[in-house]
Short mmCIF file of C-alpha atoms in Angstrom, two decimals:
data_model
loop_
_atom_site.label_atom_id
_atom_site.label_comp_id
_atom_site.label_asym_id
_atom_site.label_seq_id
_atom_site.Cartn_x
_atom_site.Cartn_y
_atom_site.Cartn_z
CA UNK F 30 -0.15 0.04 -0.01
CA UNK F 31 1.07 3.45 -0.80
CA UNK F 32 2.21 5.73 2.15
CA UNK F 33 2.03 9.57 2.37
CA UNK F 34 3.71 11.58 4.93
CA UNK F 35 2.24 14.95 5.95
CA UNK F 36 4.20 17.31 8.00
CA UNK F 37 4.13 21.13 8.99
CA UNK F 38 5.18 23.43 11.62
CA UNK F 39 3.04 24.55 14.60
CA UNK F 40 0.10 26.53 13.61
CA UNK F 41 0.20 25.43 9.71
CA UNK F 42 -2.74 23.60 9.87
CA UNK F 43 -1.17 20.07 9.38
CA UNK F 44 -3.95 18.39 11.54
CA UNK F 45 -6.67 20.12 9.67
CA UNK F 46 -5.42 19.04 6.45
CA UNK F 47 -5.25 15.26 7.70
CA UNK F 48 -8.70 15.54 9.04
CA UNK F 49 -9.83 16.60 5.40
CA UNK F 50 -8.11 13.49 4.16
CA UNK F 51 -9.88 11.36 6.60
CA UNK F 52 -13.05 12.68 5.66
CA UNK F 53 -12.17 11.37 2.23
CA UNK F 54 -11.90 7.84 3.48
CA UNK F 55 -8.02 7.92 3.98
CA UNK F 56 -6.70 6.25 7.25
CA UNK F 57 -4.51 8.70 9.05
CA UNK F 58 -1.77 7.51 11.69
CA UNK F 59 -0.99 10.34 14.10
CA UNK F 60 2.55 9.73 15.07
CA UNK F 61 2.56 12.23 17.99
CA UNK F 62 -0.40 10.64 19.63
CA UNK F 63 1.11 7.20 18.89
CA UNK F 64 4.29 8.20 20.63
CA UNK F 65 2.42 9.26 23.92
CA UNK F 66 0.37 6.03 24.03
CA UNK F 67 3.48 3.93 23.52
CA UNK F 68 5.35 5.81 26.20
CA UNK F 69 2.61 5.43 28.49
CA UNK F 70 1.57 1.80 28.03
CA UNK F 71 3.59 -1.08 29.69
CA UNK F 72 6.16 -2.55 27.53
CA UNK F 73 9.73 -2.45 26.19
CA UNK F 74 9.66 1.24 25.54
CA UNK F 75 8.44 2.11 29.08
CA UNK F 76 11.04 -0.14 30.37
CA UNK F 77 13.90 1.43 28.47
CA UNK F 78 12.75 5.00 29.43
CA UNK F 79 12.76 3.93 33.16
CA UNK F 80 16.22 2.39 32.59
CA UNK F 81 17.47 5.64 30.93
CA UNK F 82 15.69 8.44 32.87
CA UNK F 83 14.99 6.56 36.26
CA UNK F 84 11.68 5.63 37.93
CA UNK F 85 10.69 9.21 38.38
CA UNK F 86 9.72 9.28 34.73
CA UNK F 87 6.56 7.62 35.88
CA UNK F 88 4.65 8.70 38.76
CA UNK F 89 1.68 6.55 40.40
CA UNK F 90 2.01 4.38 37.09
CA UNK F 91 1.55 7.21 34.80
CA UNK F 92 4.15 8.83 32.33
CA UNK F 93 5.42 12.16 34.22
CA UNK F 94 5.39 14.33 31.13
CA UNK F 95 6.47 17.48 33.03
CA UNK F 96 9.37 15.71 34.53
CA UNK F 97 10.60 14.02 31.30
CA UNK F 98 10.03 17.40 29.28
CA UNK F 99 12.34 19.11 32.05
CA UNK F 100 15.07 16.78 31.46
CA UNK F 101 15.05 16.56 27.61
CA UNK F 102 14.63 20.32 27.15
CA UNK F 103 17.41 21.17 29.40
CA UNK F 104 19.82 18.60 28.05
CA UNK F 105 20.09 18.03 24.08
CA UNK F 106 21.83 14.63 24.81
CA UNK F 107 18.96 13.61 26.73
CA UNK F 108 16.63 14.61 24.03
CA UNK F 109 18.49 12.61 21.54
CA UNK F 110 18.44 9.51 24.01
CA UNK F 111 14.76 9.70 24.20
CA UNK F 112 14.11 10.05 20.69
CA UNK F 113 16.57 7.17 20.03
CA UNK F 114 14.07 5.00 22.22
CA UNK F 115 10.78 6.44 20.87
CA UNK F 116 11.04 6.72 17.18
CA UNK F 117 12.13 3.03 16.43
CA UNK F 118 8.94 2.09 18.55
CA UNK F 119 6.82 4.51 16.58
CA UNK F 120 8.21 3.18 13.34
CA UNK F 121 7.48 -0.35 14.20
CA UNK F 122 3.78 0.54 15.35
CA UNK F 123 3.18 2.57 12.17
CA UNK F 124 4.31 -0.35 9.80
CA UNK F 125 2.05 -2.81 11.69
CA UNK F 126 -0.72 -0.28 11.61
CA UNK F 127 -0.38 0.24 7.94
CA UNK F 128 -0.18 -3.30 7.06
CA UNK F 129 -3.67 -3.69 8.70
CA UNK F 130 -5.38 -0.89 6.60
CA UNK F 131 -7.43 -1.03 3.44
CA UNK F 132 -7.57 1.46 0.83
CA UNK F 133 -5.41 3.03 -1.89
CA UNK F 134 -2.95 4.97 0.44
CA UNK F 135 -2.52 5.82 4.07
CA UNK F 136 -1.17 8.91 5.65
CA UNK F 137 1.60 9.17 8.36
CA UNK F 138 1.13 12.52 10.23
CA UNK F 139 4.20 13.99 11.72
CA UNK F 140 5.51 17.36 12.82
CA UNK F 141 9.06 15.86 12.58
CA UNK F 142 8.74 13.69 9.40
CA UNK F 143 12.16 14.63 8.04
CA UNK F 144 13.98 15.21 11.43
CA UNK F 145 13.07 11.63 12.74
CA UNK F 146 13.72 9.88 9.42
CA UNK F 147 9.93 8.81 9.08
CA UNK F 148 10.21 10.10 5.63
CA UNK F 149 12.10 6.81 4.64
CA UNK F 150 8.89 5.02 5.68
CA UNK F 151 6.52 6.82 3.10
CA UNK F 152 6.49 6.87 -0.79
CA UNK F 153 5.32 10.66 -0.99
CA UNK F 154 5.68 13.77 1.44
CA UNK F 155 3.74 16.62 1.54
CA UNK F 156 4.46 19.88 3.59
CA UNK F 157 1.66 21.97 4.88
CA UNK F 158 2.91 25.84 4.91
CA UNK F 159 1.61 29.13 6.20
CA UNK F 160 2.88 32.61 6.91
CA UNK F 161 4.59 32.97 10.06
CA UNK F 162 2.28 35.75 11.47
CA UNK F 163 -0.71 33.60 10.72
CA UNK F 164 0.91 30.57 12.36
CA UNK F 165 1.59 32.64 15.44
CA UNK F 166 -2.06 33.96 15.51
CA UNK F 167 -3.60 30.57 15.08
CA UNK F 168 -1.42 29.03 17.77
CA UNK F 169 -2.08 31.65 20.31
CA UNK F 170 -6.04 31.63 19.67
CA UNK F 171 -6.02 27.61 19.90
CA UNK F 172 -3.68 27.13 22.88
CA UNK F 173 -3.97 30.48 24.74
CA UNK F 174 -0.34 30.85 24.24
CA UNK F 175 1.61 34.18 24.25
CA UNK F 176 3.13 35.06 21.01
CA UNK F 177 6.75 34.96 22.19
CA UNK F 178 6.63 31.69 23.40
CA UNK F 179 4.88 30.56 20.11
CA UNK F 180 7.74 32.20 18.10
CA UNK F 181 10.38 30.38 20.24
CA UNK F 182 8.72 27.02 19.43
CA UNK F 183 8.65 27.93 15.66
CA UNK F 184 12.31 28.75 15.83
CA UNK F 185 13.05 25.31 17.20
CA UNK F 186 11.37 23.70 14.18
CA UNK F 187 12.36 23.29 10.50
CA UNK F 188 11.44 26.43 8.63
CA UNK F 189 9.13 26.38 5.81
CA UNK F 190 11.46 27.04 3.10
CA UNK F 191 13.38 23.70 4.08
CA UNK F 192 10.07 21.77 4.15
CA UNK F 193 9.02 23.14 0.80
CA UNK F 194 12.47 22.09 -0.68
CA UNK F 195 12.41 18.55 0.85
CA UNK F 196 8.82 17.62 0.42
CA UNK F 197 7.12 16.16 -2.90
CA UNK F 198 4.21 18.42 -2.37
CA UNK F 199 3.07 21.45 -0.65
CA UNK F 200 -0.22 22.87 0.63
CA UNK F 201 -0.27 26.64 1.46
CA UNK F 202 -2.82 27.02 4.13
CA UNK F 203 -3.88 30.58 4.35
CA UNK F 204 -7.54 30.63 3.64
CA UNK F 205 -9.24 27.39 5.15
CA UNK F 206 -12.01 27.31 2.25
CA UNK F 207 -9.24 26.77 -0.15
CA UNK F 208 -8.00 23.50 1.64
CA UNK F 209 -10.80 21.24 0.64
CA UNK F 210 -9.91 21.70 -3.21
CA UNK F 211 -6.33 21.31 -2.46
CA UNK F 212 -6.77 18.14 -0.55
CA UNK F 213 -9.19 16.79 -3.18
CA UNK F 214 -6.60 17.36 -5.96
CA UNK F 215 -3.83 15.57 -4.01
CA UNK F 216 -6.37 12.66 -3.15
CA UNK F 217 -6.94 12.17 -6.82
CA UNK F 218 -3.22 12.37 -7.56
CA UNK F 219 -2.38 9.75 -4.72
CA UNK F 220 -5.10 7.23 -5.78
CA UNK F 221 -3.79 7.56 -9.43
CA UNK F 222 -0.15 6.91 -8.26
CA UNK F 223 -1.07 4.29 -5.73
CA UNK F 224 -2.81 2.21 -8.84
CA UNK F 225 0.40 2.77 -10.78
CA UNK F 226 2.62 1.47 -8.08
CA UNK F 227 0.30 -1.47 -7.79
CA UNK F 228 0.48 -2.29 -11.52
CA UNK F 229 4.07 -2.28 -11.21
CA UNK F 230 4.27 -4.45 -8.34
CA UNK F 231 2.02 -6.86 -10.03
#
């Protein structure tokens, strides 16, 4: 089955785009939600996190996100160590999930598609882009954040020019009413490409 990766920075509207694909019957894998789920549940990943960061990474049986965030944001090496544990777990989970899906193609939604190497798991990549000022406005309205904290988060992410250069396709999300036609066009394209790939495989 063909796989499409969709990425975009904070406030770009990546999740909105993915919801529009989902409405068209495309299965969407949210890698951020999957990472949280895999870190929280009992299993090898949880054991590895405890071994690396200590038992205080979990409080009363639940993942202590505040503790872990404090550790990894203060220490780049700790962040890399956590990513080295989480990313392979998400990769395996996505591949198992994708194998169980039906349809022409599936979507992997990831804010760090290229940084994590998840782009190697997909056949096509889409970057959702939007002007910086609009992204700040959207995020402040959505999260109740202050503009400066949003700008700091944006500065820590891959910029739109780089995403645009690396992705196979882009969607510029300025006017929400224009998103549906853009998604519809990509959906048609991906369904055709999926059929072509399948014919070659046969």
